[in-house]
Each structure stands twice: as C-alpha cells, then as structure tokens.
Short mmCIF file of C-alpha atoms and ligand atoms in Angstrom, two decimals:
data_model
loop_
_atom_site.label_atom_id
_atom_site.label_comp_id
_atom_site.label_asym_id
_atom_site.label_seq_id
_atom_site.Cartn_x
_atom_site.Cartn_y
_atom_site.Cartn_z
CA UNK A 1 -65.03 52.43 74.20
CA UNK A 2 -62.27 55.10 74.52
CA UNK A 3 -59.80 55.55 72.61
CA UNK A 4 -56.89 54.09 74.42
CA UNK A 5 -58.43 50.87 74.98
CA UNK A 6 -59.13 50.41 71.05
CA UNK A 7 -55.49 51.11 70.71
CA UNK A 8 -55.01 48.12 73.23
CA UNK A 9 -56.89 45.59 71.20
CA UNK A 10 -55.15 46.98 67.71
CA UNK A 11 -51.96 46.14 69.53
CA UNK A 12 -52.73 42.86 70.78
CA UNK A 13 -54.07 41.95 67.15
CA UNK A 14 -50.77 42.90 65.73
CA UNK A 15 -49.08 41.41 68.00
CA UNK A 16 -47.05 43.62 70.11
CA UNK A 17 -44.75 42.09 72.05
CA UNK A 18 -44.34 45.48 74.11
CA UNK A 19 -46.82 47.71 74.74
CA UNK A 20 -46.16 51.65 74.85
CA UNK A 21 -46.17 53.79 78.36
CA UNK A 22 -49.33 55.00 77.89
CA UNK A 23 -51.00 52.02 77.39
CA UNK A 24 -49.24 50.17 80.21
CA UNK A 25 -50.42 53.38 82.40
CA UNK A 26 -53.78 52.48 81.29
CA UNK A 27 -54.13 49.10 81.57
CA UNK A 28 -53.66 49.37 85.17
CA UNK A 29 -56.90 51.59 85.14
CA UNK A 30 -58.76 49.71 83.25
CA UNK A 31 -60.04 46.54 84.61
CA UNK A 32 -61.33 45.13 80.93
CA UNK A 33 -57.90 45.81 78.90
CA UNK A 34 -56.29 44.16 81.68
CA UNK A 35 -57.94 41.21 81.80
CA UNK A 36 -57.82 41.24 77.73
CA UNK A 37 -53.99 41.66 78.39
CA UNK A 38 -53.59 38.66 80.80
CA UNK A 39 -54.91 36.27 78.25
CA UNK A 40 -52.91 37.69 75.62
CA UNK A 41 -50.13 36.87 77.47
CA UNK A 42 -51.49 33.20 78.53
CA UNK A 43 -52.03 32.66 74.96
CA UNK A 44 -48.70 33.85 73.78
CA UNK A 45 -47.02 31.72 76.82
CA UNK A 46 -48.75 28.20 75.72
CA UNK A 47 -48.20 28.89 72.17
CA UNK A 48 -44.37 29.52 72.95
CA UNK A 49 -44.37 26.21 74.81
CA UNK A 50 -46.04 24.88 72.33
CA UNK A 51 -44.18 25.22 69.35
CA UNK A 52 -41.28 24.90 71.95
CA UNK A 53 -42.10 21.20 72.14
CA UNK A 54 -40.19 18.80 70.05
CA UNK A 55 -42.22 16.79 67.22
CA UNK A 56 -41.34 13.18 67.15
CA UNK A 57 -40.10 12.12 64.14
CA UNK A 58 -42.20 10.86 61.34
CA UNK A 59 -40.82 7.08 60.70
CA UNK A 60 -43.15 6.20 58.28
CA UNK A 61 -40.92 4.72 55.39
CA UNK A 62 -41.43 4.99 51.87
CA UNK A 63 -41.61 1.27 50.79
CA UNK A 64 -45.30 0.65 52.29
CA UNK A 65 -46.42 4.30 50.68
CA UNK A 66 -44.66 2.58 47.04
CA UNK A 67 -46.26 -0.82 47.80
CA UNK A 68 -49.87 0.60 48.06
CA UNK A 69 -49.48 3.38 44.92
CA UNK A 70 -48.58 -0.15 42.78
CA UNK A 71 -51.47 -1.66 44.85
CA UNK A 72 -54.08 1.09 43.40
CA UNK A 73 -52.24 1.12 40.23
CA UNK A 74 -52.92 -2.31 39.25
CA UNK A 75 -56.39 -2.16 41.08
CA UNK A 76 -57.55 0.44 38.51
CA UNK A 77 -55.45 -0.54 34.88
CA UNK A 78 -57.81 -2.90 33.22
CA UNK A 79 -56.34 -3.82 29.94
CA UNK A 80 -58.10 -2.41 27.14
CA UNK A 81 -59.72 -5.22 25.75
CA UNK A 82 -61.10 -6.06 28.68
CA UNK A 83 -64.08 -4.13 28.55
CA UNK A 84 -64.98 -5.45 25.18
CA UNK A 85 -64.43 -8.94 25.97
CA UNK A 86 -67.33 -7.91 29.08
CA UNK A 87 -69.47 -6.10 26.38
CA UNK A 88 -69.55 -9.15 23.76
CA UNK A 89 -70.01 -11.56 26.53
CA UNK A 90 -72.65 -9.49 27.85
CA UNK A 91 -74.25 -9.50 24.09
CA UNK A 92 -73.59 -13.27 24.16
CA UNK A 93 -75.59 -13.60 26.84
CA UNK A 94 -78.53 -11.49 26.65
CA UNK A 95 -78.49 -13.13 22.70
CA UNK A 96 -78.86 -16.82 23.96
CA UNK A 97 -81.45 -15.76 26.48
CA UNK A 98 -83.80 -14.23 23.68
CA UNK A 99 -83.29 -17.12 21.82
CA UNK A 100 -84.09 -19.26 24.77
CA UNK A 101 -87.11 -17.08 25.27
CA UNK A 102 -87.44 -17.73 21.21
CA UNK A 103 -87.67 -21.27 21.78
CA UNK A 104 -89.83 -21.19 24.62
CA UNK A 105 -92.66 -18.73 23.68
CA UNK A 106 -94.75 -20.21 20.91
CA UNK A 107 -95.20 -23.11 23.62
CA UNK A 108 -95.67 -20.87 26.59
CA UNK A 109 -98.06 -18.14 24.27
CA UNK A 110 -99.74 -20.69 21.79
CA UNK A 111 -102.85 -21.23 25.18
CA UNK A 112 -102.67 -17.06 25.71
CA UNK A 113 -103.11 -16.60 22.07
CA UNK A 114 -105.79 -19.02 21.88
CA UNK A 115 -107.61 -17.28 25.37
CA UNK A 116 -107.04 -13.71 24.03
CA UNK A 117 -107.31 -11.84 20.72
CA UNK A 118 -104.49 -10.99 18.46
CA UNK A 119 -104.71 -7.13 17.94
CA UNK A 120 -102.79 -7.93 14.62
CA UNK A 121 -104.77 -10.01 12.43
CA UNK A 122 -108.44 -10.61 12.80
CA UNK A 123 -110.13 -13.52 11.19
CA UNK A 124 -112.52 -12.72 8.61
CA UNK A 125 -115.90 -12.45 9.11
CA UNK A 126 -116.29 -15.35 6.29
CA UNK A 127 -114.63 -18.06 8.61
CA UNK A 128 -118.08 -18.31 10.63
CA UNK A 129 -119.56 -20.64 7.91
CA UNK A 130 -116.61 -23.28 8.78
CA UNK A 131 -117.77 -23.81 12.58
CA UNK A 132 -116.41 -27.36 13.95
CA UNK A 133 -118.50 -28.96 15.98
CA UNK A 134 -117.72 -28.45 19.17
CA UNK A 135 -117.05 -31.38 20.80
CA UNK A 136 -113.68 -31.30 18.67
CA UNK A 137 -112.99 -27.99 20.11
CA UNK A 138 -111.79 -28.68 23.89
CA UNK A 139 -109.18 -31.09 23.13
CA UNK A 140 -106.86 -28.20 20.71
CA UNK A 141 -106.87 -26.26 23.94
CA UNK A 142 -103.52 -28.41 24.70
CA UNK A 143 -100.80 -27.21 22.41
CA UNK A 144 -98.18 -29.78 21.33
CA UNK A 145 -95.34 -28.73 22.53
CA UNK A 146 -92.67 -27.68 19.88
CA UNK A 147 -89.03 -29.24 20.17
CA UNK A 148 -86.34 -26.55 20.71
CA UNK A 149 -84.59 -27.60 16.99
CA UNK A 150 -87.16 -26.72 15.39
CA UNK A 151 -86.62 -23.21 15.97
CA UNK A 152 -83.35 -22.88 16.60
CA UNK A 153 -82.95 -24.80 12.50
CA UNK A 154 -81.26 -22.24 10.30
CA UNK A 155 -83.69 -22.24 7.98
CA UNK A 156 -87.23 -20.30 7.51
CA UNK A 157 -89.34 -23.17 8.30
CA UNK A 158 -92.71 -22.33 8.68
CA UNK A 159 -93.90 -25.03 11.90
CA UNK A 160 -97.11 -26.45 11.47
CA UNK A 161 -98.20 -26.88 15.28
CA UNK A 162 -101.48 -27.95 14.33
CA UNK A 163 -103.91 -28.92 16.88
CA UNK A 164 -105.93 -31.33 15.39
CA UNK A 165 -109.22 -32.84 16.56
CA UNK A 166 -108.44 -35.60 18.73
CA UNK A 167 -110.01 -37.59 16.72
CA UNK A 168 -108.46 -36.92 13.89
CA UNK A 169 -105.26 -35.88 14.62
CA UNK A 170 -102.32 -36.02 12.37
CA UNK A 171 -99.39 -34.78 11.45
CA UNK A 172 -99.57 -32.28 8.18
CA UNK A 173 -96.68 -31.23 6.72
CA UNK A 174 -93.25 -31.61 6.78
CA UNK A 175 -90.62 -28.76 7.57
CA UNK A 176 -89.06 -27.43 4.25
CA UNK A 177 -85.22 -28.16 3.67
CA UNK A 178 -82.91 -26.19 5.51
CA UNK A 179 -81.71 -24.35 2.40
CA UNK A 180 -85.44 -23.05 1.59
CA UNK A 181 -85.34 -19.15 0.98
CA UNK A 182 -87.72 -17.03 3.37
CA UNK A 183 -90.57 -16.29 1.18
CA UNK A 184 -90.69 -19.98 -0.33
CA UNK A 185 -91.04 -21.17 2.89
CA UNK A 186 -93.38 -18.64 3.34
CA UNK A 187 -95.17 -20.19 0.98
CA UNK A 188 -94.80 -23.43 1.72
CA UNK A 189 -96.45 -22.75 5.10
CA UNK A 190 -99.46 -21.18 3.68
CA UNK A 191 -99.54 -24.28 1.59
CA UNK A 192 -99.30 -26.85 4.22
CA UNK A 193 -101.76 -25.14 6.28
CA UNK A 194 -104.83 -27.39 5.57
CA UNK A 195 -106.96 -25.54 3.52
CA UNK A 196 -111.10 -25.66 3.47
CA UNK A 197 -112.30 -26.92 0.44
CA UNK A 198 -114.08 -23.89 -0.67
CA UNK A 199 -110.72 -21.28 -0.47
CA UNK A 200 -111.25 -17.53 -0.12
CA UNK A 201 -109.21 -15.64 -2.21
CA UNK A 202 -105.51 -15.06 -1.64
CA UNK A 203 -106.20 -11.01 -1.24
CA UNK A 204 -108.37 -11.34 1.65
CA UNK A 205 -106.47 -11.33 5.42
CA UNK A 206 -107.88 -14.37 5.95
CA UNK A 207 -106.52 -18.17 4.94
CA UNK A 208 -109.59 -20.87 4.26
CA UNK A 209 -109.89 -23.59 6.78
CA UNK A 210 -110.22 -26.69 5.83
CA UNK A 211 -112.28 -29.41 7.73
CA UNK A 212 -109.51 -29.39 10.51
CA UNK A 213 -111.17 -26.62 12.55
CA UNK A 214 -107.76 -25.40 14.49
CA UNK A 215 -104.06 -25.17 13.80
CA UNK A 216 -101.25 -23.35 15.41
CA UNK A 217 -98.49 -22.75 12.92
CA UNK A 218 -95.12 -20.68 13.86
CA UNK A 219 -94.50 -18.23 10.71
CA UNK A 220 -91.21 -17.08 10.15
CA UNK A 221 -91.25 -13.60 9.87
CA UNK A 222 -87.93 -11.55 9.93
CA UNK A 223 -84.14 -13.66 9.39
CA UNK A 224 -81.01 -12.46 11.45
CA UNK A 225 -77.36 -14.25 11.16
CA UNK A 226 -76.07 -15.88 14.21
CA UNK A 227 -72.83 -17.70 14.81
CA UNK A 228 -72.44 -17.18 11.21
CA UNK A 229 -75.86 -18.72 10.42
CA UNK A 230 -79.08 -17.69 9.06
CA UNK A 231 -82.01 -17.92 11.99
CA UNK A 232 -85.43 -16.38 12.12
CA UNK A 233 -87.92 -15.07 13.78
CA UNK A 234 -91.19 -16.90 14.57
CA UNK A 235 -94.56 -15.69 14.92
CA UNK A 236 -97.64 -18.25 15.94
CA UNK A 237 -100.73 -17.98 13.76
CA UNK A 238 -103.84 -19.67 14.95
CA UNK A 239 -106.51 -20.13 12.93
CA UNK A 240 -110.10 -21.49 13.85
CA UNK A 241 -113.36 -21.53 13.28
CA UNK A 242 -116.60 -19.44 14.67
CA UNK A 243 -116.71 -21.78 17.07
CA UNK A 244 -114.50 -19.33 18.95
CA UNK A 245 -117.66 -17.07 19.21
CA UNK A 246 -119.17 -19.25 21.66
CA UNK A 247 -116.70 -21.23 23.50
CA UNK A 248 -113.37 -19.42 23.95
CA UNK A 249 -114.31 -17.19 26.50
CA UNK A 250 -116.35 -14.55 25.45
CA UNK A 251 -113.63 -13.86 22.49
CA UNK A 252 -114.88 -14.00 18.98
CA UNK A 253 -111.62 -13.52 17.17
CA UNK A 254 -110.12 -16.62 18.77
CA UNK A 255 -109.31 -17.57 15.42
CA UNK A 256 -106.54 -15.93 13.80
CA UNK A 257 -105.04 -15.88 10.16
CA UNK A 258 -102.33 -14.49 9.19
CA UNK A 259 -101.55 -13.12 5.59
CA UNK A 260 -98.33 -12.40 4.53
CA UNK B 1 -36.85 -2.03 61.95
CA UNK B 2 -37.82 1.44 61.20
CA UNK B 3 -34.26 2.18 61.75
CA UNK B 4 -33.34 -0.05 58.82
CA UNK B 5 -36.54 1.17 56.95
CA UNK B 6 -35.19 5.02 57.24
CA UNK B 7 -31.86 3.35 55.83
CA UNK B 8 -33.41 2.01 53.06
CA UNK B 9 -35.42 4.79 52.37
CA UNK B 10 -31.85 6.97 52.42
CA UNK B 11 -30.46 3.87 50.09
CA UNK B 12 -33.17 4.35 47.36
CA UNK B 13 -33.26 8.54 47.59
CA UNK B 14 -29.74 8.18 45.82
CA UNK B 15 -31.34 6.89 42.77
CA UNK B 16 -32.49 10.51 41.74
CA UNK B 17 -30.78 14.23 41.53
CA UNK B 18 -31.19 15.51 44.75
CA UNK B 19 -30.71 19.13 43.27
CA UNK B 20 -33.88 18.93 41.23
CA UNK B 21 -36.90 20.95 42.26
CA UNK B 22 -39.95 20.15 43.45
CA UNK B 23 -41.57 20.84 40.53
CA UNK B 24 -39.00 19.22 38.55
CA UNK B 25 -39.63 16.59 40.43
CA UNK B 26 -43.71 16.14 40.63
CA UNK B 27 -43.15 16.14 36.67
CA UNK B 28 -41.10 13.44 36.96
CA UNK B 29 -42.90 11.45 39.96
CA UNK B 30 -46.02 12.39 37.07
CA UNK B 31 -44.24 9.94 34.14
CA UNK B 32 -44.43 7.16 36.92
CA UNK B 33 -40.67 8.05 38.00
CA UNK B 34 -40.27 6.25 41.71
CA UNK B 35 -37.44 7.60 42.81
CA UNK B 36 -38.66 11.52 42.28
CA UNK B 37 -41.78 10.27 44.23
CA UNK B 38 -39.66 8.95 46.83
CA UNK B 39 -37.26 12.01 46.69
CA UNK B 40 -40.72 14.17 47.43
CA UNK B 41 -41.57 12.21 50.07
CA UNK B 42 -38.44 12.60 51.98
CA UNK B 43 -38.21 16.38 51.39
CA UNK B 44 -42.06 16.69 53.09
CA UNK B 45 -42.61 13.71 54.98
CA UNK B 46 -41.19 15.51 58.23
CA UNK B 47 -43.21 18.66 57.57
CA UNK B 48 -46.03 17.84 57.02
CA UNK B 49 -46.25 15.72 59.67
CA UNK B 50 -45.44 18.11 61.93
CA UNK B 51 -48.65 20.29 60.96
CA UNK B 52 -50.82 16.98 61.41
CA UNK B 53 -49.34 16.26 64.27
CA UNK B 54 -50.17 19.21 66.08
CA UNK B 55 -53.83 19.05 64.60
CA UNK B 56 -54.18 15.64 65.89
CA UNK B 57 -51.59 14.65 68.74
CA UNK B 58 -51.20 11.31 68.21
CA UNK B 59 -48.35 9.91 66.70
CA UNK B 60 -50.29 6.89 64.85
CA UNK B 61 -53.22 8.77 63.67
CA UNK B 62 -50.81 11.72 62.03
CA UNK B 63 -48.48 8.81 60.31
CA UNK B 64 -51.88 7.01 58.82
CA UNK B 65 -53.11 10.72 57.81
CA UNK B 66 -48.82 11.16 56.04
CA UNK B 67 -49.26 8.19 54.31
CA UNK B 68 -52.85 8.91 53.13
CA UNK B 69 -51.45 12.52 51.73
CA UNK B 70 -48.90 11.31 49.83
CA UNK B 71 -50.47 8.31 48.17
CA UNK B 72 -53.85 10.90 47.38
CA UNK B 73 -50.64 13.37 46.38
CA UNK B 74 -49.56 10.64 43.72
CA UNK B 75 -52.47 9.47 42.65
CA UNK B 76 -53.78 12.95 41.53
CA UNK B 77 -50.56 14.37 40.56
CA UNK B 78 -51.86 14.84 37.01
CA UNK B 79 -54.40 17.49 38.75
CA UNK B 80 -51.55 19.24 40.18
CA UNK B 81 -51.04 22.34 37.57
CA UNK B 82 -47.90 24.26 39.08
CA UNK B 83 -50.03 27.73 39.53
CA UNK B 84 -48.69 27.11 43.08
CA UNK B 85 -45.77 25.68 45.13
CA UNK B 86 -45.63 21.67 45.27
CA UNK B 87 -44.90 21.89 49.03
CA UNK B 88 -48.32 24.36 49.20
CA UNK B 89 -50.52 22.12 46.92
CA UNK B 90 -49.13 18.87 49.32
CA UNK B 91 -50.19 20.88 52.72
CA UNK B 92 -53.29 21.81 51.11
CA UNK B 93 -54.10 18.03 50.81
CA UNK B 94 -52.94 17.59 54.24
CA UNK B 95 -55.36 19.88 55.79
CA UNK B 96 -58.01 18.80 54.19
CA UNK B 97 -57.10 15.01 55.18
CA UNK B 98 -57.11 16.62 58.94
CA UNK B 99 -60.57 18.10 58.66
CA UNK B 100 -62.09 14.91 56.95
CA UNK B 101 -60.25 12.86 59.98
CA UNK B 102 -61.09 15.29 62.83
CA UNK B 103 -64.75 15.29 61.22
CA UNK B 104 -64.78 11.31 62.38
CA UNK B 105 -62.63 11.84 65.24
CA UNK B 106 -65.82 14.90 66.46
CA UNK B 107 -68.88 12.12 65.52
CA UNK B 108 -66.87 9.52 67.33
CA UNK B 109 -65.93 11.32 70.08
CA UNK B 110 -69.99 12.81 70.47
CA UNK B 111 -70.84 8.86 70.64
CA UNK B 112 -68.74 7.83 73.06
CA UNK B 113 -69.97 10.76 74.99
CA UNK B 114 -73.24 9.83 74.51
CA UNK B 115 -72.66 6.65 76.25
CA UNK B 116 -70.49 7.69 78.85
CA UNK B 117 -73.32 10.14 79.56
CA UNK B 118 -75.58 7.58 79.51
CA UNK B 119 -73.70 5.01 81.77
CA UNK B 120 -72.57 8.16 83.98
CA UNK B 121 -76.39 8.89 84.66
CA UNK B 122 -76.56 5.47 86.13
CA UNK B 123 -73.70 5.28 88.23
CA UNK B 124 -72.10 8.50 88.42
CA UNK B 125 -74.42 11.48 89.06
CA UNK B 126 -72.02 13.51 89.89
CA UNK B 127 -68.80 13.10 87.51
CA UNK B 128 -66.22 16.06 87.04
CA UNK B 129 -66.86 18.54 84.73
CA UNK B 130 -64.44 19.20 81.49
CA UNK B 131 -63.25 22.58 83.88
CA UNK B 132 -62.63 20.44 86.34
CA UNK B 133 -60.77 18.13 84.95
CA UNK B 134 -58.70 20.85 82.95
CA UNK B 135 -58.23 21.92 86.82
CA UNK B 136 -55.74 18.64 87.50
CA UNK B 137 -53.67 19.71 84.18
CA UNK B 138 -51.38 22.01 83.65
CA UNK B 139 -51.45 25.14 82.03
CA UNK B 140 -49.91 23.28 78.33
CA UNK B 141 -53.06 21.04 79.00
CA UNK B 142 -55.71 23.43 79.06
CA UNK B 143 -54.02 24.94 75.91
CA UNK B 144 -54.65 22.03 73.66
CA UNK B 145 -58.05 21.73 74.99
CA UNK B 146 -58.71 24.84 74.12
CA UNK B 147 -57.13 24.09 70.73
CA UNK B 148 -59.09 20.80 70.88
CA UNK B 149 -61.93 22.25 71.11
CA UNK B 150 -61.87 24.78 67.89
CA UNK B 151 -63.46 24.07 65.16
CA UNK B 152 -61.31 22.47 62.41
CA UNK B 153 -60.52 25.77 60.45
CA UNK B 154 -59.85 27.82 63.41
CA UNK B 155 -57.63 25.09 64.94
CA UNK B 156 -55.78 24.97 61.46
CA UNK B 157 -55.31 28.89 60.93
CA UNK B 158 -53.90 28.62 64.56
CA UNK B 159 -51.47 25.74 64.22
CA UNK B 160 -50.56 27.82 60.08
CA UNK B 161 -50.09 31.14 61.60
CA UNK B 162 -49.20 30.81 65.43
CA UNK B 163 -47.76 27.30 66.12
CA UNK B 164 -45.53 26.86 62.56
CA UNK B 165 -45.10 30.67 62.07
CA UNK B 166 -46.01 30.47 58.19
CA UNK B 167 -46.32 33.90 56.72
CA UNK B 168 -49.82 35.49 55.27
CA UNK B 169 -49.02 34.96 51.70
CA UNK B 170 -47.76 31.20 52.19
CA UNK B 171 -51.10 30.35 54.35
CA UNK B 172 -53.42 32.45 51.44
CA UNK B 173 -52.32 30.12 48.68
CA UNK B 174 -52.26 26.85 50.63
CA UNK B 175 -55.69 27.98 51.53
CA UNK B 176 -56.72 29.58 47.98
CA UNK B 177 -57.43 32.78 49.42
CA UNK B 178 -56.49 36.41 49.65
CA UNK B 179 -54.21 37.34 51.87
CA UNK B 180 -56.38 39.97 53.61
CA UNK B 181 -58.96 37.05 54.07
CA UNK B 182 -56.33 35.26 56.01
CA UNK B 183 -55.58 38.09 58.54
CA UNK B 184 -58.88 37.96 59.43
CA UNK B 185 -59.27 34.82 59.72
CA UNK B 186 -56.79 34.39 61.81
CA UNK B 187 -58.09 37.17 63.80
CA UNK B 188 -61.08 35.35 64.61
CA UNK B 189 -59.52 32.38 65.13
CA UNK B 190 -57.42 33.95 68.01
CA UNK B 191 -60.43 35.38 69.32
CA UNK B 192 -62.69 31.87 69.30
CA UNK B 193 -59.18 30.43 70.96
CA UNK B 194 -59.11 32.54 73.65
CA UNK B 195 -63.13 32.56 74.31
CA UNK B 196 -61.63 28.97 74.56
CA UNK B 197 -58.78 29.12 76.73
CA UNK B 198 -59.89 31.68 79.02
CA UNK B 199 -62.34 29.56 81.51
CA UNK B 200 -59.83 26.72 81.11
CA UNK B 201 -57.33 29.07 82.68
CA UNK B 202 -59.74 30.31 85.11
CA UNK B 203 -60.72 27.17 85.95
CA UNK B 204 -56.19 26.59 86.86
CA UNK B 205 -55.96 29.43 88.47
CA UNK B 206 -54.08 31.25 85.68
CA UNK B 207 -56.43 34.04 85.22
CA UNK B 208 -58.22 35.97 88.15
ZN1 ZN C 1 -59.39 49.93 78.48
#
C-alpha cells in the first residue's frame, strides 16, 4: 500500500472533514481511496441527516414509573416476623406429622416386626424351651390396633398390645397413671408383661414368657415436652416363643425382648 | 392526557431544590425521597430516550425500555457508588436494557423469518431480496439498515460517538473502559458500518 493512500485512511479515521491537495490529487488516481472516499462521505451524509432528525418527545410521565417502584416495594418488604411465623408453622407442622406417624406406626410396624428380625434385641437362646403350640400361633399375626390416646397420653405408659391366643385372650394390664415417672413406668411394663413361671434373671437381654406365647407391648423410651406437656417416645417389643423358628417365615428371632 | 400528565409531573418537580446535583440528588432519591427521584427523572428522561430511541426506532418500545431504566435505576440505587457521573451510571443501564431488548427483538425477528421463509417457499419463490428492497428506500433508509443490522455494541458505539457526538472520555466510563479502547472500538465499528452500508448504497445507486 503506498504511502499516500495510508495517509487517506488515517484521515478518514480522524475524521477530516477536508482532505489536503495532495491527497485530493491522488484520490483521483487511485481507484480504491476513491471508492473508500465516496463512502466516507455517504456515511458522514446519513449520519448528518441522522442526527439532523428531530426525536419525538419522551411523554412517559412519572406517576406510572412512582406507582410501580411502590408496587416492587411492597412486593419485596415482608415484615420481619413474618418469616418466623412461616418457620414455627413449618415446625408445627412437620411436629404433628411425626406424631401422626407416632401414632400410626406401632399399628402399621407391629406385622413387619413380627415378619422380620429386630437388629436391636435378639431373644435369648433360652426362650426355645417356652414353644406355644402352634395352633395358637396364627391368630397373634393380627395386631390389635392401638387407639391414637394412648400414645398421644402425656405420660410414659408402657402399652401392653398383647396378642393373646385366641383362645385365651385377655386384656393384661392397665396403663399406669398419667403422673407415673419414666422409669416406673418402665417398670411397670416389664411387670405387666406376663411373665413365664420359671423367670430368667433380670441381667439377661431377655424377659421370661409366661404361658401367653406372644405379646406386643409399646415401651416408652425417650420423653420430649410438647404444647407444654410431657410426651414420649414409643418403641414396640415383641416377644415370643421358638415357635418363631418354624413358622414365621424362615426367621428365628421372631421373638423379641427388650431389656431396659 | 399526557399533556396533563407532563403538567403534573412539572406540578410535583417543585417539591424538591431544583439546584441540587445529581448526586445530591441519587442520595436523596437513596433515603426513599420521591421528589429527588422524580427531579432525576425529569433531568434524564429526554436523554436517554433519545439514545434508545435511535437504538430502537420505535417510539413505544424506547418509552417501555425509559421506564424499565429508571425503575432498575431506583431499585439498585444503593449499588450506585458515585466513582462515576449519575447521568453515566443511568446510560450505562440504558444500554444494557437496549442490548437485552435488541437480543429478543434479533431471536424474534430470526423466527418470524423463519416462517416467512417458510411460507415464501410455498407461495413466493421468488420474493425481493433485503438489496432490493433497500432499492425502493431512500438513501436515510438504507442507513438505518445498515445500522439495523450491526451488532448491538457496534450499533451503540455508533449512535455514542457519531449520532449523539459524546466525547471519548464520557463514552469510556459509561462503558467502563479506557479511553484508547473506545477509539478503537469505534474504529471498528465504523468499519463493520460501512461493510454495512456500502452494498445498501450500491444497491440505490449511491455508490458506483
Ligand atoms: Zn490510494
């Protein structure tokens, strides 16, 4: 490129409005710097018209503009105790559907528990000697169902769901006052639970049967305060005999005992 | 209507000192002060809706994209740190309102395309050509379709520099960038204009 048509393009780049002698002598020589001057000049000639052409008037009034700002202000304050109110209603409601659950599960588990093992507590060894005969065995498959006040009573009742025999079915126990401390009615439980006549000691993780050959009892295991009031925590203990070892479906630890 | 709405709009701009700066101002609009928000408004409504306008010419579409500045311009006036000019930090929104817009305006204007094409291939085999229709126009047309057809940073550099004759320094901080970076920026963005404009002019007969 020589040297005068470089100076061209640094003078179209600046913006020249004029262009010196020499390069107007040269532009008519040169057919490229004169075709890069002709669309300078288009270019400069729209742009003149351009920003010679009037721009209407913006009529857009402030009252709309103030309306909407006030419109996304109030969208986005959220009084401050509104998120807590949320959060505790929230709580409220995942704490009412655990204790639904709480209601619900020892009914709903009580067949699972008697189909599968507990990994807690395994039944002693001992409780083989004790095996019902079987024909009382089928019947305890149906759990009684529990009524929803009984767990949701303040107080550590232990539940004595027992299963008996058809047969001989009958209600054992009562539930302890509602005033009962945890560990007495911890007690109580273990001393409601019908008891075989020939009772393993206390140390061992297992609880004697009695003649009765299954029970379900709900254990209380762990006390929380709700709506000011003491609630707690059940766990289902089944207990059996070795008749599990041949008719519970394959499982011979069917029959569980809990210590505590 | 709009009449009495610019009346009202002069009514309420009384409310606040008119000698205050912009800055003073945005401080002010920034404690929740209406009237300095208002006062900003009518000190850059008109200018900055000149710039949109000649991004988007269309009168509607540039009043929607004033209105959106100024209520992003409030909303985020706590980000607004005074290490430039209000009047730069307000075009700065501006511009970047027009590329978001002319973003939907290019995907919108591809599908329509798409089905003209498509409905043109059925019944019109043989429709005129953008050159040819820049051919029944006049010479101002086949300007803005050149400008039309920039992309959205050239076609803003053009409109800064060219069209509302901002200096170098004013363009670099609405832009956030050197002022040596502009020149050349606008140097290409001449140069992609005119690759533009020149078979548009051809096409006229303004250019052998
Ligand atoms: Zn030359």
């Amino acid at each position: 490129m020589r040297r005068l048509c470089r100076e061209l393009e640094r003078s179209i780049a600046s913006g020249a409005s004029e262009l010196p002698s020499a390069l107007q002598a040269h532009i008519a020589q040169c057919a490229r710097c004169q075709h890069l001057w002709r669309l300078e000049q288009a270019y400069r000639r729209g742009l003149h018209a351009a920003r010679s052409e009037p721009v209407p008037a913006c009529e857009v009034p402030w009252t709309p503009i103030q309306a909407r700002l006030a419109e996304q202000k109030a969208t986005k304050r959220m009084p401050i105790g509104r998120p807590y109110a949320y959060a505790g209603g929230f709580a409220v409601a995942l704490l009412a559907a655990y204790l639904t659950w709480l209601v619900r599960a020892p009914q709903q588990n009580a067949p699972a528990l008697l189909a599968t093992p507990s990994p807690a507590i395994r039944q002693d060894q001992s409780l083989k000697a004790s095996e019902p005969p079987k024909a009382n065995f089928a019947p305890e498959r149906a759990v009684r169902p529990m009524a929803p006040n009984q767990v949701a009573s303040a107080a550590p009742a232990p539940r004595p769901n027992r299963i008996a025999p058809a047969a001989t079915f009958q209600k054992t126990g009562s539930r302890p006052k509602a005033t009962e401390p945890l560990a007495q009615a911890a007690l109580t439980a273990k001393a409601r639970l019908p008891r075989q006549a020939e009772a393993p000691s206390e140390g061992s993780a297992s609880i004697a049967l009695n003649a009765e050959p299954f029970a379900v009892a709900s254990l209380p295991l762990s006390q929380y305060e709700l709506h000011n009031s003491l609630q707690v925590e059940y766990l289902p203990i089944h207990y059996g005999t070795p008749s599990s070892d041949t008719d519970n479906e394959g499982n011979p630890h069917d029959a569980i005992i809990c210590s505590f | 209507m709009m009449d009495r709405a610019l009346a009202m709009d002069n009514l309420y701009a009384g409310a606040v000192d008119r000698t205050l700066t912009d800055e003073q101002l945005a401080a002010k609009a920034r404690a929740g002060d209406s009237a300095a928000m208002e006062e900003l408004y009518l000190r850059y409504r008109q200018p900055i809706f000149r710039v949109v306008y000649r991004s988007t010419r269309n009168i509607d579409e540039a009043e929607d994209i004033v209105q959106d500045v100024f209520l992003k311009a409030f909303e985020r006036l706590h980000t607004f740190r005074e290490q430039s000019r209000f009047s730069t930090w307000l075009m700065r929104i501006a511009l970047n309102l027009c590329t978001d817009r002319a973003r939907m305006r290019h995907r919108r204007q591809e599908l329509l395309e798409r089905e003209a094409d498509h409905k043109l291939a059925w019944s019109h085999p043989n429709a005129p050509d953008p050159i040819e229709a820049a051919r029944q126009n006049a010479f101002q047309e086949a300007f803005y379709t050149a400008l039309d057809q920039l992309p959205e940073h050239h076609r803003q550099l053009i409109i800064l520099r060219d069209l509302e004759e901002m200096d170098y320094e004013e363009i670099a901080q609405i832009l956030g960038v050197s002022v040596g970076a502009v020149k050349l920026r606008v140097m290409r963005a001449r140069r992609a204009f005119k690759t533009k404009l020149e078979p548009l002019l051809r096409a006229i007969g303004e250019l052998e």
